[in-house]
Structures are given as structure tokens and as C-alpha cells.
Amino acid sequence: MSNSKAKYSAFDTAVYYLTYKARTEKELRDKLSEKGYGLNDIDAAIGKLAGYGYIDDEGYALSYIRSKKGKMGSRLIALKLSQKGISRDIIESKLDMADFDEYSDIKKVLSTRYGDLSDLSTRRKAQGYMARRGYAYEDITNAINSLVKEDDFF
């Protein structure tokens, strides 16, 4: 039995972790398991926290999406949330609620970060940059083409 396990209950340890930031149920389960708590203790702590409303995967997903919207594409956000243990159904429903306009986000980022996209190598760098942030290839290509055509008028 570890010192931390003897001193604090799984519930107390979970509350301690939640004081720093919101966490998903899976993240809390993993943390408590790392600390050496048994499955029964973890289940009891998670149940109690959920009863108090301290663990809410749906609320967490919506908050995460709102904080990352405009910085990441919906594909990357969905991947990150699934890695945090959020179910696919919750992710899809919350992404639908968020009403993404990824095309506008891409255009905004590209115009501020890259400015002139007339050079082929700059376009490729921009395309890779946006793809790594989870935006769809088609949206990236359309945004780049749109910005290049807008530059031709000046």
C-alpha cells in the first residue's frame, strides 16, 4: 500500500486532480489507477463525482470544442477527444452543435500567417500546416485557390 493511498481516499485524490483542470472520466480513472487504487475504489469515487456533477464528459467535450474552434479542425478535435475517452456519439453530437465554418477559419489563418500564396512551395507549406491542424484537404485547397485568385486582382 503506497503512502498516498493510505493517506487519501480515491475520491479525495480525484477531487485534487479536478481542482487543477476539468478531466474526463477516462482521464480520472487512469490517474487513480496509476496511483494504485483498486477498481472498486475508483468506481465508487467516479460515481460519487458524477453524482455531484464534477465529471461530465458531454460538458467537457463541448467546452473543449469551443476552446479549440478556430485553432484546430474538427477532425483533429474529434481525435483528441476520443483519445481522452469521449465516446464517438458524444463527439459527433457536440461537433454538430458547434457549427464549424472551417473554410473561413482556414482562409483567416492562411492570410495572416502566409500572406502571399502565389509561390508553389509556400502553398505546399500552408497546406501541410493546415492539414496537421485537422482541416480537410478539400477545404484547404479551396481556401488556397480562393486566396490566390483574390491576389490576382491586385
GROMACS .gro file of C-alpha atoms in nm:
model
  154
    1MET     CA    1   0.000   0.000   0.000
    2SER     CA    2   0.150   0.333  -0.108
    3ASN     CA    3   0.172   0.635   0.120
    4SER     CA    4  -0.071   0.840  -0.088
    5LYS     CA    5  -0.322   0.554  -0.089
    6ALA     CA    6  -0.304   0.517   0.289
    7LYS     CA    7  -0.343   0.892   0.347
    8TYR     CA    8  -0.615   0.980   0.098
    9SER     CA    9  -0.915   0.807  -0.047
   10ALA     CA   10  -0.963   0.767  -0.421
   11PHE     CA   11  -1.234   1.032  -0.400
   12ASP     CA   12  -1.002   1.284  -0.231
   13THR     CA   13  -0.730   1.219  -0.488
   14ALA     CA   14  -0.976   1.259  -0.775
   15VAL     CA   15  -1.103   1.589  -0.632
   16TYR     CA   16  -0.743   1.703  -0.601
   17TYR     CA   17  -0.685   1.634  -0.972
   18LEU     CA   18  -1.007   1.809  -1.067
   19THR     CA   19  -0.900   2.127  -0.887
   20TYR     CA   20  -0.631   2.181  -1.149
   21LYS     CA   21  -0.844   2.129  -1.459
   22ALA     CA   22  -1.153   1.954  -1.584
   23ARG     CA   23  -1.092   1.594  -1.677
   24THR     CA   24  -1.284   1.320  -1.848
   25GLU     CA   25  -1.392   1.006  -1.669
   26LYS     CA   26  -1.124   0.807  -1.850
   27GLU     CA   27  -0.851   1.053  -1.753
   28LEU     CA   28  -0.953   1.031  -1.387
   29ARG     CA   29  -0.972   0.653  -1.398
   30ASP     CA   30  -0.622   0.639  -1.548
   31LYS     CA   31  -0.481   0.878  -1.285
   32LEU     CA   32  -0.635   0.688  -0.997
   33SER     CA   33  -0.519   0.358  -1.140
   34GLU     CA   34  -0.163   0.498  -1.169
   35LYS     CA   35  -0.180   0.589  -0.801
   36GLY     CA   36  -0.259   0.229  -0.713
   37TYR     CA   37  -0.626   0.246  -0.621
   38GLY     CA   38  -0.839  -0.063  -0.677
   39LEU     CA   39  -1.117  -0.084  -0.931
   40ASN     CA   40  -1.389  -0.079  -0.663
   41ASP     CA   41  -1.246   0.237  -0.504
   42ILE     CA   42  -1.214   0.404  -0.844
   43ASP     CA   43  -1.572   0.313  -0.942
   44ALA     CA   44  -1.705   0.447  -0.612
   45ALA     CA   45  -1.511   0.773  -0.645
   46ILE     CA   46  -1.617   0.823  -1.007
   47GLY     CA   47  -1.979   0.750  -0.921
   48LYS     CA   48  -1.975   1.000  -0.636
   49LEU     CA   49  -1.808   1.268  -0.850
   50ALA     CA   50  -2.055   1.211  -1.133
   51GLY     CA   51  -2.339   1.242  -0.883
   52TYR     CA   52  -2.206   1.580  -0.774
   53GLY     CA   53  -2.170   1.688  -1.137
   54TYR     CA   54  -1.791   1.715  -1.122
   55ILE     CA   55  -1.746   1.470  -1.409
   56ASP     CA   56  -1.944   1.547  -1.721
   57ASP     CA   57  -1.797   1.412  -2.043
   58GLU     CA   58  -2.059   1.587  -2.256
   59GLY     CA   59  -1.990   1.923  -2.094
   60TYR     CA   60  -1.617   1.861  -2.120
   61ALA     CA   61  -1.646   1.783  -2.491
   62LEU     CA   62  -1.848   2.097  -2.563
   63SER     CA   63  -1.608   2.315  -2.365
   64TYR     CA   64  -1.306   2.160  -2.538
   65ILE     CA   65  -1.460   2.212  -2.882
   66ARG     CA   66  -1.537   2.577  -2.809
   67SER     CA   67  -1.183   2.640  -2.683
   68LYS     CA   68  -1.017   2.476  -2.985
   69LYS     CA   69  -1.255   2.602  -3.253
   70GLY     CA   70  -1.064   2.819  -3.500
   71LYS     CA   71  -0.730   2.675  -3.386
   72MET     CA   72  -0.794   2.315  -3.494
   73GLY     CA   73  -1.010   2.146  -3.750
   74SER     CA   74  -1.299   1.927  -3.649
   75ARG     CA   75  -1.109   1.611  -3.744
   76LEU     CA   76  -0.823   1.684  -3.504
   77ILE     CA   77  -1.061   1.791  -3.229
   78ALA     CA   78  -1.252   1.463  -3.268
   79LEU     CA   79  -0.927   1.266  -3.249
   80LYS     CA   80  -0.810   1.447  -2.934
   81LEU     CA   81  -1.147   1.395  -2.765
   82SER     CA   82  -1.153   1.026  -2.849
   83GLN     CA   83  -0.804   0.995  -2.702
   84LYS     CA   84  -0.942   1.147  -2.383
   85GLY     CA   85  -1.207   0.875  -2.368
   86ILE     CA   86  -1.508   1.063  -2.500
   87SER     CA   87  -1.747   0.837  -2.694
   88ARG     CA   88  -1.792   0.881  -3.068
   89ASP     CA   89  -2.163   0.961  -3.025
   90ILE     CA   90  -2.092   1.247  -2.784
   91ILE     CA   91  -1.817   1.384  -3.008
   92GLU     CA   92  -2.038   1.383  -3.318
   93SER     CA   93  -2.334   1.545  -3.142
   94LYS     CA   94  -2.122   1.818  -2.986
   95LEU     CA   95  -1.937   1.889  -3.312
   96ASP     CA   96  -2.275   1.929  -3.484
   97MET     CA   97  -2.378   2.177  -3.216
   98ALA     CA   98  -2.058   2.380  -3.258
   99ASP     CA   99  -2.141   2.479  -3.618
  100PHE     CA  100  -1.791   2.494  -3.765
  101ASP     CA  101  -1.704   2.724  -4.054
  102GLU     CA  102  -1.369   2.566  -4.129
  103TYR     CA  103  -1.337   2.729  -4.470
  104SER     CA  104  -1.341   3.078  -4.316
  105ASP     CA  105  -1.103   2.968  -4.039
  106ILE     CA  106  -0.858   2.833  -4.296
  107LYS     CA  107  -0.872   3.150  -4.505
  108LYS     CA  108  -0.816   3.367  -4.200
  109VAL     CA  109  -0.517   3.167  -4.077
  110LEU     CA  110  -0.360   3.142  -4.422
  111SER     CA  111  -0.393   3.511  -4.499
  112THR     CA  112  -0.244   3.618  -4.167
  113ARG     CA  113   0.027   3.353  -4.145
  114TYR     CA  114   0.137   3.326  -4.506
  115GLY     CA  115   0.006   3.636  -4.682
  116ASP     CA  116   0.119   3.579  -5.041
  117LEU     CA  117   0.040   3.229  -5.159
  118SER     CA  118   0.147   3.274  -5.520
  119ASP     CA  119   0.461   3.063  -5.470
  120LEU     CA  120   0.407   2.688  -5.506
  121SER     CA  121   0.636   2.596  -5.215
  122THR     CA  122   0.454   2.841  -4.986
  123ARG     CA  123   0.122   2.686  -5.086
  124ARG     CA  124   0.254   2.339  -5.002
  125LYS     CA  125   0.382   2.457  -4.664
  126ALA     CA  126   0.048   2.621  -4.593
  127GLN     CA  127  -0.139   2.310  -4.699
  128GLY     CA  128   0.072   2.090  -4.472
  129TYR     CA  129   0.036   2.332  -4.183
  130MET     CA  130  -0.343   2.334  -4.207
  131ALA     CA  131  -0.365   1.957  -4.262
  132ARG     CA  132  -0.167   1.895  -3.942
  133ARG     CA  133  -0.427   2.101  -3.760
  134GLY     CA  134  -0.705   1.869  -3.869
  135TYR     CA  135  -0.864   2.057  -4.156
  136ALA     CA  136  -0.999   1.870  -4.458
  137TYR     CA  137  -0.780   1.864  -4.768
  138GLU     CA  138  -1.065   1.985  -4.991
  139ASP     CA  139  -1.135   2.287  -4.768
  140ILE     CA  140  -0.765   2.374  -4.757
  141THR     CA  141  -0.730   2.352  -5.134
  142ASN     CA  142  -1.042   2.561  -5.194
  143ALA     CA  143  -0.928   2.827  -4.948
  144ILE     CA  144  -0.581   2.846  -5.103
  145ASN     CA  145  -0.725   2.870  -5.454
  146SER     CA  146  -0.964   3.140  -5.338
  147LEU     CA  147  -0.686   3.344  -5.179
  148VAL     CA  148  -0.462   3.307  -5.486
  149LYS     CA  149  -0.746   3.428  -5.712
  150GLU     CA  150  -0.812   3.723  -5.480
  151ASP     CA  151  -0.444   3.820  -5.503
  152ASP     CA  152  -0.460   3.818  -5.884
  153PHE     CA  153  -0.698   4.114  -5.878
  154PHE     CA  154  -0.444   4.343  -5.713
   0.00000   0.00000   0.00000
